[in-house]
Amino acid sequence: EPEVTQTPSHQVTQMGQEVILRCVPISNHLYFYWYRQILGQKVEFLVSFYNNEISEKSEIFDDQFSVERPDGSNFTLKIRSTKLEDSAMYFCASSEFREGSPLHFGNGTRLTVT
Amino acid sequence: KQEVTQIPAALSVPEGENLVLNCSFTDSAIYNLQWFRQDPGKGLTSLLLIQSSQREQTSGRLNASLDKSSGRSTLYIAASQPGDSATYLCAVQGNTDKLIFGTGTRLQVFP
């Protein structure tokens, strides 16, 4: 069964550094998402992406964050200048349609900012 | 603002029991509700999706019901097995792209 893949599985970085989290969504899916989960807290929506542009973003997704689909398969999340509070599990997801189709999540990237 | 709550927060049962996990949401204007399973250190696996016009969905030993007007959904797990041990999350989608998640129910099924 097709799956969403994320790399790396674990990233450790120093405060102020830039990180890029990578995802390969399921190939026939059109909608792409990033969510995050801070340890012990709820899964939170960050951003959705469709037709090569941001469709919706949360208040968490400020100017430090950006997303890109650099080619036909990859979908990336960049954090320009990481903060301690960015430490979390970041999940990429994709779906075939905006509504009515389930989200397929990757296994996540655990980001640790020191 | 939509809030999603799940009860109980944790549940420990012997193998073979039938279980009910509860999810409630404050705004009934939803498009769909999804149930996910999350294993430790892993991503979320979609279990069931119920459209707002539907009352229930079934997959194998799992049955999810939706009562939109009262803001409730239940996930019924029949004949539980140790392999069912995981955290179960419900999430609702309104007229936006995002899913709003509950805090989850951590289930442990012991042999």
PDB file of N, CA and C in Angstrom, chain B:
ATOM      1  N   LYS B   1     -15.066  28.545  18.574  1.00  0.00           N
ATOM      2  CA  LYS B   1     -13.866  27.778  18.265  1.00  0.00           C
ATOM      3  C   LYS B   1     -14.108  26.303  18.586  1.00  0.00           C
ATOM      4  N   GLN B   2     -13.800  25.460  17.629  1.00  0.00           N
ATOM      5  CA  GLN B   2     -14.037  24.028  17.802  1.00  0.00           C
ATOM      6  C   GLN B   2     -13.096  23.424  18.841  1.00  0.00           C
ATOM      7  N   GLU B   3     -13.672  22.667  19.775  1.00  0.00           N
ATOM      8  CA  GLU B   3     -12.880  21.950  20.772  1.00  0.00           C
ATOM      9  C   GLU B   3     -13.270  20.474  20.699  1.00  0.00           C
ATOM     10  N   VAL B   4     -12.283  19.609  20.746  1.00  0.00           N
ATOM     11  CA  VAL B   4     -12.528  18.168  20.667  1.00  0.00           C
ATOM     12  C   VAL B   4     -11.981  17.521  21.937  1.00  0.00           C
ATOM     13  N   THR B   5     -12.832  16.731  22.584  1.00  0.00           N
ATOM     14  CA  THR B   5     -12.472  16.098  23.851  1.00  0.00           C
ATOM     15  C   THR B   5     -12.664  14.594  23.734  1.00  0.00           C
ATOM     16  N   GLN B   6     -11.746  13.855  24.328  1.00  0.00           N
ATOM     17  CA  GLN B   6     -11.870  12.399  24.294  1.00  0.00           C
ATOM     18  C   GLN B   6     -11.842  11.836  25.715  1.00  0.00           C
ATOM     19  N   ILE B   7     -12.760  10.915  25.939  1.00  0.00           N
ATOM     20  CA  ILE B   7     -12.874  10.254  27.233  1.00  0.00           C
ATOM     21  C   ILE B   7     -13.009   8.752  26.994  1.00  0.00           C
ATOM     22  N   PRO B   8     -12.319   7.878  27.791  1.00  0.00           N
ATOM     23  CA  PRO B   8     -11.378   8.275  28.849  1.00  0.00           C
ATOM     24  C   PRO B   8     -10.016   8.642  28.266  1.00  0.00           C
ATOM     25  N   ALA B   9      -9.151   9.198  29.090  1.00  0.00           N
ATOM     26  CA  ALA B   9      -7.798   9.515  28.625  1.00  0.00           C
ATOM     27  C   ALA B   9      -6.964   8.254  28.495  1.00  0.00           C
ATOM     28  N   ALA B  10      -7.243   7.271  29.341  1.00  0.00           N
ATOM     29  CA  ALA B  10      -6.508   6.014  29.299  1.00  0.00           C
ATOM     30  C   ALA B  10      -7.435   4.882  29.697  1.00  0.00           C
ATOM     31  N   LEU B  11      -7.141   3.703  29.162  1.00  0.00           N
ATOM     32  CA  LEU B  11      -7.995   2.542  29.391  1.00  0.00           C
ATOM     33  C   LEU B  11      -7.123   1.292  29.347  1.00  0.00           C
ATOM     34  N   SER B  12      -7.285   0.435  30.332  1.00  0.00           N
ATOM     35  CA  SER B  12      -6.533  -0.811  30.365  1.00  0.00           C
ATOM     36  C   SER B  12      -7.518  -1.951  30.558  1.00  0.00           C
ATOM     37  N   VAL B  13      -7.559  -2.898  29.629  1.00  0.00           N
ATOM     38  CA  VAL B  13      -8.566  -3.957  29.669  1.00  0.00           C
ATOM     39  C   VAL B  13      -7.934  -5.297  29.329  1.00  0.00           C
ATOM     40  N   PRO B  14      -8.556  -6.383  29.759  1.00  0.00           N
ATOM     41  CA  PRO B  14      -8.065  -7.710  29.363  1.00  0.00           C
ATOM     42  C   PRO B  14      -8.508  -8.035  27.946  1.00  0.00           C
ATOM     43  N   GLU B  15      -7.735  -8.845  27.328  1.00  0.00           N
ATOM     44  CA  GLU B  15      -8.027  -9.291  25.970  1.00  0.00           C
ATOM     45  C   GLU B  15      -9.438  -9.874  25.864  1.00  0.00           C
ATOM     46  N   GLY B  16     -10.119  -9.580  24.760  1.00  0.00           N
ATOM     47  CA  GLY B  16     -11.442 -10.149  24.514  1.00  0.00           C
ATOM     48  C   GLY B  16     -12.585  -9.211  24.845  1.00  0.00           C
ATOM     49  N   GLU B  17     -12.301  -8.161  25.599  1.00  0.00           N
ATOM     50  CA  GLU B  17     -13.383  -7.231  25.962  1.00  0.00           C
ATOM     51  C   GLU B  17     -13.796  -6.367  24.780  1.00  0.00           C
ATOM     52  N   ASN B  18     -15.073  -5.986  24.803  1.00  0.00           N
ATOM     53  CA  ASN B  18     -15.584  -4.999  23.847  1.00  0.00           C
ATOM     54  C   ASN B  18     -15.432  -3.610  24.477  1.00  0.00           C
ATOM     55  N   LEU B  19     -14.976  -2.650  23.658  1.00  0.00           N
ATOM     56  CA  LEU B  19     -14.633  -1.336  24.195  1.00  0.00           C
ATOM     57  C   LEU B  19     -15.408  -0.239  23.494  1.00  0.00           C
ATOM     58  N   VAL B  20     -15.614   0.858  24.225  1.00  0.00           N
ATOM     59  CA  VAL B  20     -16.193   2.056  23.625  1.00  0.00           C
ATOM     60  C   VAL B  20     -15.317   3.249  23.992  1.00  0.00           C
ATOM     61  N   LEU B  21     -14.837   3.934  22.968  1.00  0.00           N
ATOM     62  CA  LEU B  21     -14.074   5.158  23.165  1.00  0.00           C
ATOM     63  C   LEU B  21     -14.951   6.331  22.728  1.00  0.00           C
ATOM     64  N   ASN B  22     -14.894   7.413  23.490  1.00  0.00           N
ATOM     65  CA  ASN B  22     -15.785   8.535  23.241  1.00  0.00           C
ATOM     66  C   ASN B  22     -15.055   9.777  22.755  1.00  0.00           C
ATOM     67  N   CYS B  23     -15.728  10.497  21.897  1.00  0.00           N
ATOM     68  CA  CYS B  23     -15.202  11.743  21.355  1.00  0.00           C
ATOM     69  C   CYS B  23     -16.351  12.744  21.320  1.00  0.00           C
ATOM     70  N   SER B  24     -16.104  13.947  21.801  1.00  0.00           N
ATOM     71  CA  SER B  24     -17.138  14.985  21.713  1.00  0.00           C
ATOM     72  C   SER B  24     -16.537  16.248  21.125  1.00  0.00           C
ATOM     73  N   PHE B  25     -17.357  17.004  20.424  1.00  0.00           N
ATOM     74  CA  PHE B  25     -16.913  18.234  19.789  1.00  0.00           C
ATOM     75  C   PHE B  25     -17.956  19.319  20.009  1.00  0.00           C
ATOM     76  N   THR B  26     -17.504  20.564  20.083  1.00  0.00           N
ATOM     77  CA  THR B  26     -18.382  21.648  20.521  1.00  0.00           C
ATOM     78  C   THR B  26     -19.180  22.281  19.383  1.00  0.00           C
ATOM     79  N   ASP B  27     -18.658  22.246  18.168  1.00  0.00           N
ATOM     80  CA  ASP B  27     -19.352  22.863  17.029  1.00  0.00           C
ATOM     81  C   ASP B  27     -19.836  21.752  16.097  1.00  0.00           C
ATOM     82  N   SER B  28     -21.146  21.645  15.945  1.00  0.00           N
ATOM     83  CA  SER B  28     -21.706  20.553  15.157  1.00  0.00           C
ATOM     84  C   SER B  28     -21.593  20.769  13.641  1.00  0.00           C
ATOM     85  N   ALA B  29     -21.107  21.948  13.227  1.00  0.00           N
ATOM     86  CA  ALA B  29     -20.968  22.229  11.787  1.00  0.00           C
ATOM     87  C   ALA B  29     -19.685  21.603  11.254  1.00  0.00           C
ATOM     88  N   ILE B  30     -19.691  20.289  11.131  1.00  0.00           N
ATOM     89  CA  ILE B  30     -18.502  19.586  10.643  1.00  0.00           C
ATOM     90  C   ILE B  30     -18.796  18.940   9.299  1.00  0.00           C
ATOM     91  N   TYR B  31     -17.734  18.710   8.522  1.00  0.00           N
ATOM     92  CA  TYR B  31     -17.874  17.996   7.257  1.00  0.00           C
ATOM     93  C   TYR B  31     -17.667  16.497   7.447  1.00  0.00           C
ATOM     94  N   ASN B  32     -16.713  16.175   8.318  1.00  0.00           N
ATOM     95  CA  ASN B  32     -16.468  14.768   8.599  1.00  0.00           C
ATOM     96  C   ASN B  32     -15.727  14.625   9.912  1.00  0.00           C
ATOM     97  N   LEU B  33     -15.678  13.398  10.385  1.00  0.00           N
ATOM     98  CA  LEU B  33     -14.938  13.047  11.590  1.00  0.00           C
ATOM     99  C   LEU B  33     -14.101  11.823  11.259  1.00  0.00           C
ATOM    100  N   GLN B  34     -12.865  11.843  11.708  1.00  0.00           N
ATOM    101  CA  GLN B  34     -11.981  10.712  11.430  1.00  0.00           C
ATOM    102  C   GLN B  34     -11.446  10.154  12.742  1.00  0.00           C
ATOM    103  N   TRP B  35     -11.275   8.858  12.771  1.00  0.00           N
ATOM    104  CA  TRP B  35     -10.603   8.178  13.876  1.00  0.00           C
ATOM    105  C   TRP B  35      -9.253   7.670  13.379  1.00  0.00           C
ATOM    106  N   PHE B  36      -8.237   7.915  14.202  1.00  0.00           N
ATOM    107  CA  PHE B  36      -6.880   7.493  13.882  1.00  0.00           C
ATOM    108  C   PHE B  36      -6.331   6.641  15.018  1.00  0.00           C
ATOM    109  N   ARG B  37      -5.334   5.874  14.658  1.00  0.00           N
ATOM    110  CA  ARG B  37      -4.575   5.115  15.642  1.00  0.00           C
ATOM    111  C   ARG B  37      -3.136   5.619  15.581  1.00  0.00           C
ATOM    112  N   GLN B  38      -2.521   5.812  16.759  1.00  0.00           N
ATOM    113  CA  GLN B  38      -1.124   6.241  16.803  1.00  0.00           C
ATOM    114  C   GLN B  38      -0.347   5.289  17.692  1.00  0.00           C
ATOM    115  N   ASP B  39       0.627   4.621  17.111  1.00  0.00           N
ATOM    116  CA  ASP B  39       1.515   3.759  17.877  1.00  0.00           C
ATOM    117  C   ASP B  39       2.705   4.589  18.362  1.00  0.00           C
ATOM    118  N   PRO B  40       3.317   4.226  19.483  1.00  0.00           N
ATOM    119  CA  PRO B  40       4.414   5.037  20.043  1.00  0.00           C
ATOM    120  C   PRO B  40       5.510   5.314  19.025  1.00  0.00           C
ATOM    121  N   GLY B  41       5.877   6.580  18.890  1.00  0.00           N
ATOM    122  CA  GLY B  41       6.953   6.962  17.977  1.00  0.00           C
ATOM    123  C   GLY B  41       6.608   6.844  16.507  1.00  0.00           C
ATOM    124  N   LYS B  42       5.337   6.627  16.222  1.00  0.00           N
ATOM    125  CA  LYS B  42       4.942   6.455  14.824  1.00  0.00           C
ATOM    126  C   LYS B  42       3.933   7.522  14.409  1.00  0.00           C
ATOM    127  N   GLY B  43       3.597   7.484  13.140  1.00  0.00           N
ATOM    128  CA  GLY B  43       2.595   8.399  12.627  1.00  0.00           C
ATOM    129  C   GLY B  43       1.186   7.938  12.952  1.00  0.00           C
ATOM    130  N   LEU B  44       0.240   8.628  12.354  1.00  0.00           N
ATOM    131  CA  LEU B  44      -1.172   8.327  12.572  1.00  0.00           C
ATOM    132  C   LEU B  44      -1.687   7.469  11.421  1.00  0.00           C
ATOM    133  N   THR B  45      -2.445   6.449  11.786  1.00  0.00           N
ATOM    134  CA  THR B  45      -3.048   5.590  10.777  1.00  0.00           C
ATOM    135  C   THR B  45      -4.547   5.823  10.772  1.00  0.00           C
ATOM    136  N   SER B  46      -5.082   6.174   9.617  1.00  0.00           N
ATOM    137  CA  SER B  46      -6.520   6.410   9.520  1.00  0.00           C
ATOM    138  C   SER B  46      -7.274   5.096   9.675  1.00  0.00           C
ATOM    139  N   LEU B  47      -8.264   5.098  10.563  1.00  0.00           N
ATOM    140  CA  LEU B  47      -9.076   3.902  10.803  1.00  0.00           C
ATOM    141  C   LEU B  47     -10.422   4.008  10.098  1.00  0.00           C
ATOM    142  N   LEU B  48     -11.124   5.090  10.364  1.00  0.00           N
ATOM    143  CA  LEU B  48     -12.458   5.267   9.817  1.00  0.00           C
ATOM    144  C   LEU B  48     -12.707   6.749   9.576  1.00  0.00           C
ATOM    145  N   LEU B  49     -13.440   7.042   8.518  1.00  0.00           N
ATOM    146  CA  LEU B  49     -13.871   8.411   8.241  1.00  0.00           C
ATOM    147  C   LEU B  49     -15.384   8.384   8.106  1.00  0.00           C
ATOM    148  N   ILE B  50     -16.049   9.252   8.843  1.00  0.00           N
ATOM    149  CA  ILE B  50     -17.509   9.343   8.761  1.00  0.00           C
ATOM    150  C   ILE B  50     -17.857  10.719   8.213  1.00  0.00           C
ATOM    151  N   GLN B  51     -18.576  10.729   7.109  1.00  0.00           N
ATOM    152  CA  GLN B  51     -19.060  11.996   6.560  1.00  0.00           C
ATOM    153  C   GLN B  51     -20.175  12.537   7.445  1.00  0.00           C
ATOM    154  N   SER B  52     -20.411  13.830   7.378  1.00  0.00           N
ATOM    155  CA  SER B  52     -21.409  14.441   8.252  1.00  0.00           C
ATOM    156  C   SER B  52     -22.811  13.904   7.995  1.00  0.00           C
ATOM    157  N   SER B  53     -23.045  13.395   6.788  1.00  0.00           N
ATOM    158  CA  SER B  53     -24.374  12.869   6.442  1.00  0.00           C
ATOM    159  C   SER B  53     -24.549  11.419   6.875  1.00  0.00           C
ATOM    160  N   GLN B  54     -23.470  10.798   7.364  1.00  0.00           N
ATOM    161  CA  GLN B  54     -23.530   9.387   7.747  1.00  0.00           C
ATOM    162  C   GLN B  54     -23.712   9.234   9.249  1.00  0.00           C
ATOM    163  N   ARG B  55     -24.205   8.055   9.641  1.00  0.00           N
ATOM    164  CA  ARG B  55     -24.408   7.785  11.061  1.00  0.00           C
ATOM    165  C   ARG B  55     -23.323   6.865  11.605  1.00  0.00           C
ATOM    166  N   GLU B  56     -22.792   5.984  10.745  1.00  0.00           N
ATOM    167  CA  GLU B  56     -21.755   5.091  11.219  1.00  0.00           C
ATOM    168  C   GLU B  56     -20.943   4.536  10.060  1.00  0.00           C
ATOM    169  N   GLN B  57     -19.768   4.012  10.431  1.00  0.00           N
ATOM    170  CA  GLN B  57     -18.894   3.333   9.485  1.00  0.00           C
ATOM    171  C   GLN B  57     -18.296   2.129  10.205  1.00  0.00           C
ATOM    172  N   THR B  58     -18.062   1.071   9.433  1.00  0.00           N
ATOM    173  CA  THR B  58     -17.519  -0.150  10.016  1.00  0.00           C
ATOM    174  C   THR B  58     -16.325  -0.616   9.211  1.00  0.00           C
ATOM    175  N   SER B  59     -15.330  -1.133   9.945  1.00  0.00           N
ATOM    176  CA  SER B  59     -14.183  -1.763   9.298  1.00  0.00           C
ATOM    177  C   SER B  59     -13.710  -2.875  10.214  1.00  0.00           C
ATOM    178  N   GLY B  60     -13.973  -4.110   9.800  1.00  0.00           N
ATOM    179  CA  GLY B  60     -13.554  -5.247  10.618  1.00  0.00           C
ATOM    180  C   GLY B  60     -14.185  -5.209  11.998  1.00  0.00           C
ATOM    181  N   ARG B  61     -13.342  -5.209  13.033  1.00  0.00           N
ATOM    182  CA  ARG B  61     -13.850  -5.189  14.412  1.00  0.00           C
ATOM    183  C   ARG B  61     -14.150  -3.778  14.913  1.00  0.00           C
ATOM    184  N   LEU B  62     -13.967  -2.794  14.066  1.00  0.00           N
ATOM    185  CA  LEU B  62     -14.183  -1.408  14.456  1.00  0.00           C
ATOM    186  C   LEU B  62     -15.496  -0.880  13.898  1.00  0.00           C
ATOM    187  N   ASN B  63     -16.195  -0.136  14.749  1.00  0.00           N
ATOM    188  CA  ASN B  63     -17.413   0.540  14.305  1.00  0.00           C
ATOM    189  C   ASN B  63     -17.414   1.928  14.919  1.00  0.00           C
ATOM    190  N   ALA B  64     -17.570   2.936  14.078  1.00  0.00           N
ATOM    191  CA  ALA B  64     -17.634   4.310  14.567  1.00  0.00           C
ATOM    192  C   ALA B  64     -19.002   4.877  14.267  1.00  0.00           C
ATOM    193  N   SER B  65     -19.580   5.556  15.242  1.00  0.00           N
ATOM    194  CA  SER B  65     -20.872   6.206  15.050  1.00  0.00           C
ATOM    195  C   SER B  65     -20.702   7.710  15.191  1.00  0.00           C
ATOM    196  N   LEU B  66     -21.618   8.444  14.599  1.00  0.00           N
ATOM    197  CA  LEU B  66     -21.589   9.900  14.657  1.00  0.00           C
ATOM    198  C   LEU B  66     -22.986  10.433  14.924  1.00  0.00           C
ATOM    199  N   ASP B  67     -23.088  11.255  15.970  1.00  0.00           N
ATOM    200  CA  ASP B  67     -24.315  11.986  16.237  1.00  0.00           C
ATOM    201  C   ASP B  67     -23.951  13.464  16.178  1.00  0.00           C
ATOM    202  N   LYS B  68     -24.109  14.029  14.995  1.00  0.00           N
ATOM    203  CA  LYS B  68     -23.626  15.387  14.764  1.00  0.00           C
ATOM    204  C   LYS B  68     -24.365  16.405  15.625  1.00  0.00           C
ATOM    205  N   SER B  69     -25.644  16.214  15.774  1.00  0.00           N
ATOM    206  CA  SER B  69     -26.445  17.214  16.501  1.00  0.00           C
ATOM    207  C   SER B  69     -26.044  17.305  17.971  1.00  0.00           C
ATOM    208  N   SER B  70     -25.639  16.187  18.547  1.00  0.00           N
ATOM    209  CA  SER B  70     -25.219  16.218  19.953  1.00  0.00           C
ATOM    210  C   SER B  70     -23.711  16.364  20.100  1.00  0.00           C
ATOM    211  N   GLY B  71     -22.999  16.397  18.978  1.00  0.00           N
ATOM    212  CA  GLY B  71     -21.551  16.600  19.020  1.00  0.00           C
ATOM    213  C   GLY B  71     -20.793  15.429  19.590  1.00  0.00           C
ATOM    214  N   ARG B  72     -21.186  14.206  19.188  1.00  0.00           N
ATOM    215  CA  ARG B  72     -20.544  13.024  19.756  1.00  0.00           C
ATOM    216  C   ARG B  72     -20.242  11.973  18.704  1.00  0.00           C
ATOM    217  N   SER B  73     -19.151  11.269  18.960  1.00  0.00           N
ATOM    218  CA  SER B  73     -18.821  10.079  18.175  1.00  0.00           C
ATOM    219  C   SER B  73     -18.288   9.026  19.129  1.00  0.00           C
ATOM    220  N   THR B  74     -18.562   7.779  18.801  1.00  0.00           N
ATOM    221  CA  THR B  74     -17.985   6.690  19.575  1.00  0.00           C
ATOM    222  C   THR B  74     -17.265   5.737  18.640  1.00  0.00           C
ATOM    223  N   LEU B  75     -16.187   5.182  19.133  1.00  0.00           N
ATOM    224  CA  LEU B  75     -15.468   4.123  18.426  1.00  0.00           C
ATOM    225  C   LEU B  75     -15.621   2.850  19.241  1.00  0.00           C
ATOM    226  N   TYR B  76     -16.237   1.867  18.622  1.00  0.00           N
ATOM    227  CA  TYR B  76     -16.488   0.586  19.270  1.00  0.00           C
ATOM    228  C   TYR B  76     -15.472  -0.418  18.738  1.00  0.00           C
ATOM    229  N   ILE B  77     -14.752  -1.059  19.657  1.00  0.00           N
ATOM    230  CA  ILE B  77     -13.791  -2.092  19.280  1.00  0.00           C
ATOM    231  C   ILE B  77     -14.288  -3.417  19.842  1.00  0.00           C
ATOM    232  N   ALA B  78     -14.570  -4.350  18.965  1.00  0.00           N
ATOM    233  CA  ALA B  78     -15.078  -5.652  19.395  1.00  0.00           C
ATOM    234  C   ALA B  78     -13.929  -6.620  19.632  1.00  0.00           C
ATOM    235  N   ALA B  79     -14.096  -7.446  20.649  1.00  0.00           N
ATOM    236  CA  ALA B  79     -13.145  -8.534  20.934  1.00  0.00           C
ATOM    237  C   ALA B  79     -11.702  -8.034  20.894  1.00  0.00           C
ATOM    238  N   SER B  80     -11.371  -7.145  21.791  1.00  0.00           N
ATOM    239  CA  SER B  80     -10.071  -6.471  21.766  1.00  0.00           C
ATOM    240  C   SER B  80      -8.913  -7.479  21.860  1.00  0.00           C
ATOM    241  N   GLN B  81      -7.799  -7.091  21.239  1.00  0.00           N
ATOM    242  CA  GLN B  81      -6.596  -7.924  21.203  1.00  0.00           C
ATOM    243  C   GLN B  81      -5.396  -7.093  21.654  1.00  0.00           C
ATOM    244  N   PRO B  82      -4.336  -7.732  22.141  1.00  0.00           N
ATOM    245  CA  PRO B  82      -3.147  -6.956  22.550  1.00  0.00           C
ATOM    246  C   PRO B  82      -2.616  -6.059  21.434  1.00  0.00           C
ATOM    247  N   GLY B  83      -2.756  -6.478  20.197  1.00  0.00           N
ATOM    248  CA  GLY B  83      -2.321  -5.670  19.062  1.00  0.00           C
ATOM    249  C   GLY B  83      -3.116  -4.393  18.875  1.00  0.00           C
ATOM    250  N   ASP B  84      -4.244  -4.264  19.571  1.00  0.00           N
ATOM    251  CA  ASP B  84      -5.028  -3.033  19.515  1.00  0.00           C
ATOM    252  C   ASP B  84      -4.452  -1.951  20.420  1.00  0.00           C
ATOM    253  N   SER B  85      -3.483  -2.296  21.242  1.00  0.00           N
ATOM    254  CA  SER B  85      -2.886  -1.325  22.160  1.00  0.00           C
ATOM    255  C   SER B  85      -2.233  -0.200  21.377  1.00  0.00           C
ATOM    256  N   ALA B  86      -2.681   1.021  21.648  1.00  0.00           N
ATOM    257  CA  ALA B  86      -2.230   2.215  20.922  1.00  0.00           C
ATOM    258  C   ALA B  86      -2.986   3.402  21.497  1.00  0.00           C
ATOM    259  N   THR B  87      -2.677   4.585  20.973  1.00  0.00           N
ATOM    260  CA  THR B  87      -3.480   5.764  21.289  1.00  0.00           C
ATOM    261  C   THR B  87      -4.448   6.005  20.144  1.00  0.00           C
ATOM    262  N   TYR B  88      -5.711   6.229  20.487  1.00  0.00           N
ATOM    263  CA  TYR B  88      -6.744   6.453  19.482  1.00  0.00           C
ATOM    264  C   TYR B  88      -7.145   7.923  19.517  1.00  0.00           C
ATOM    265  N   LEU B  89      -7.083   8.538  18.351  1.00  0.00           N
ATOM    266  CA  LEU B  89      -7.376   9.963  18.214  1.00  0.00           C
ATOM    267  C   LEU B  89      -8.595  10.165  17.326  1.00  0.00           C
ATOM    268  N   CYS B  90      -9.448  11.085  17.733  1.00  0.00           N
ATOM    269  CA  CYS B  90     -10.491  11.510  16.810  1.00  0.00           C
ATOM    270  C   CYS B  90     -10.182  12.933  16.369  1.00  0.00           C
ATOM    271  N   ALA B  91     -10.642  13.272  15.183  1.00  0.00           N
ATOM    272  CA  ALA B  91     -10.389  14.591  14.619  1.00  0.00           C
ATOM    273  C   ALA B  91     -11.574  14.988  13.764  1.00  0.00           C
ATOM    274  N   VAL B  92     -11.943  16.261  13.816  1.00  0.00           N
ATOM    275  CA  VAL B  92     -13.063  16.763  13.027  1.00  0.00           C
ATOM    276  C   VAL B  92     -12.568  17.773  12.006  1.00  0.00           C
ATOM    277  N   GLN B  93     -13.268  17.801  10.885  1.00  0.00           N
ATOM    278  CA  GLN B  93     -12.983  18.777   9.834  1.00  0.00           C
ATOM    279  C   GLN B  93     -14.233  19.604   9.593  1.00  0.00           C
ATOM    280  N   GLY B  94     -14.085  20.921   9.696  1.00  0.00           N
ATOM    281  CA  GLY B  94     -15.183  21.815   9.362  1.00  0.00           C
ATOM    282  C   GLY B  94     -15.001  22.329   7.954  1.00  0.00           C
ATOM    283  N   ASN B  95     -15.431  23.544   7.705  1.00  0.00           N
ATOM    284  CA  ASN B  95     -15.334  24.099   6.366  1.00  0.00           C
ATOM    285  C   ASN B  95     -13.957  24.721   6.102  1.00  0.00           C
ATOM    286  N   THR B  96     -12.943  24.000   6.448  1.00  0.00           N
ATOM    287  CA  THR B  96     -11.564  24.432   6.229  1.00  0.00           C
ATOM    288  C   THR B  96     -10.744  23.189   5.885  1.00  0.00           C
ATOM    289  N   ASP B  97      -9.461  23.391   5.634  1.00  0.00           N
ATOM    290  CA  ASP B  97      -8.600  22.243   5.311  1.00  0.00           C
ATOM    291  C   ASP B  97      -8.200  21.443   6.545  1.00  0.00           C
ATOM    292  N   LYS B  98      -8.204  22.086   7.701  1.00  0.00           N
ATOM    293  CA  LYS B  98      -7.547  21.480   8.844  1.00  0.00           C
ATOM    294  C   LYS B  98      -8.426  20.510   9.616  1.00  0.00           C
ATOM    295  N   LEU B  99      -7.748  19.519  10.181  1.00  0.00           N
ATOM    296  CA  LEU B  99      -8.374  18.638  11.156  1.00  0.00           C
ATOM    297  C   LEU B  99      -8.055  19.177  12.548  1.00  0.00           C
ATOM    298  N   ILE B 100      -9.059  19.133  13.422  1.00  0.00           N
ATOM    299  CA  ILE B 100      -8.865  19.507  14.819  1.00  0.00           C
ATOM    300  C   ILE B 100      -8.932  18.232  15.634  1.00  0.00           C
ATOM    301  N   PHE B 101      -7.836  17.971  16.340  1.00  0.00           N
ATOM    302  CA  PHE B 101      -7.689  16.698  17.041  1.00  0.00           C
ATOM    303  C   PHE B 101      -8.068  16.786  18.507  1.00  0.00           C
ATOM    304  N   GLY B 102      -8.506  15.636  19.034  1.00  0.00           N
ATOM    305  CA  GLY B 102      -8.648  15.480  20.472  1.00  0.00           C
ATOM    306  C   GLY B 102      -7.318  15.056  21.079  1.00  0.00           C
ATOM    307  N   THR B 103      -7.305  14.928  22.382  1.00  0.00           N
ATOM    308  CA  THR B 103      -6.068  14.552  23.084  1.00  0.00           C
ATOM    309  C   THR B 103      -5.826  13.052  23.077  1.00  0.00           C
ATOM    310  N   GLY B 104      -6.813  12.278  22.683  1.00  0.00           N
ATOM    311  CA  GLY B 104      -6.587  10.853  22.519  1.00  0.00           C
ATOM    312  C   GLY B 104      -6.965  10.017  23.728  1.00  0.00           C
ATOM    313  N   THR B 105      -7.190   8.734  23.461  1.00  0.00           N
ATOM    314  CA  THR B 105      -7.385   7.726  24.497  1.00  0.00           C
ATOM    315  C   THR B 105      -6.273   6.700  24.340  1.00  0.00           C
ATOM    316  N   ARG B 106      -5.497   6.538  25.410  1.00  0.00           N
ATOM    317  CA  ARG B 106      -4.402   5.556  25.374  1.00  0.00           C
ATOM    318  C   ARG B 106      -4.944   4.205  25.832  1.00  0.00           C
ATOM    319  N   LEU B 107      -4.949   3.251  24.930  1.00  0.00           N
ATOM    320  CA  LEU B 107      -5.540   1.937  25.207  1.00  0.00           C
ATOM    321  C   LEU B 107      -4.450   0.892  25.392  1.00  0.00           C
ATOM    322  N   GLN B 108      -4.589   0.121  26.463  1.00  0.00           N
ATOM    323  CA  GLN B 108      -3.716  -1.029  26.654  1.00  0.00           C
ATOM    324  C   GLN B 108      -4.588  -2.266  26.817  1.00  0.00           C
ATOM    325  N   VAL B 109      -4.345  -3.259  25.978  1.00  0.00           N
ATOM    326  CA  VAL B 109      -5.058  -4.533  26.069  1.00  0.00           C
ATOM    327  C   VAL B 109      -4.048  -5.586  26.500  1.00  0.00           C
ATOM    328  N   PHE B 110      -4.278  -6.190  27.664  1.00  0.00           N
ATOM    329  CA  PHE B 110      -3.307  -7.167  28.156  1.00  0.00           C
ATOM    330  C   PHE B 110      -3.844  -8.586  27.992  1.00  0.00           C
ATOM    331  N   PRO B 111      -2.905  -9.535  27.760  1.00  0.00           N
ATOM    332  CA  PRO B 111      -3.319 -10.927  27.483  1.00  0.00           C
ATOM    333  C   PRO B 111      -3.946 -11.581  28.717  1.00  0.00           C
TER     334      PRO B 111
END
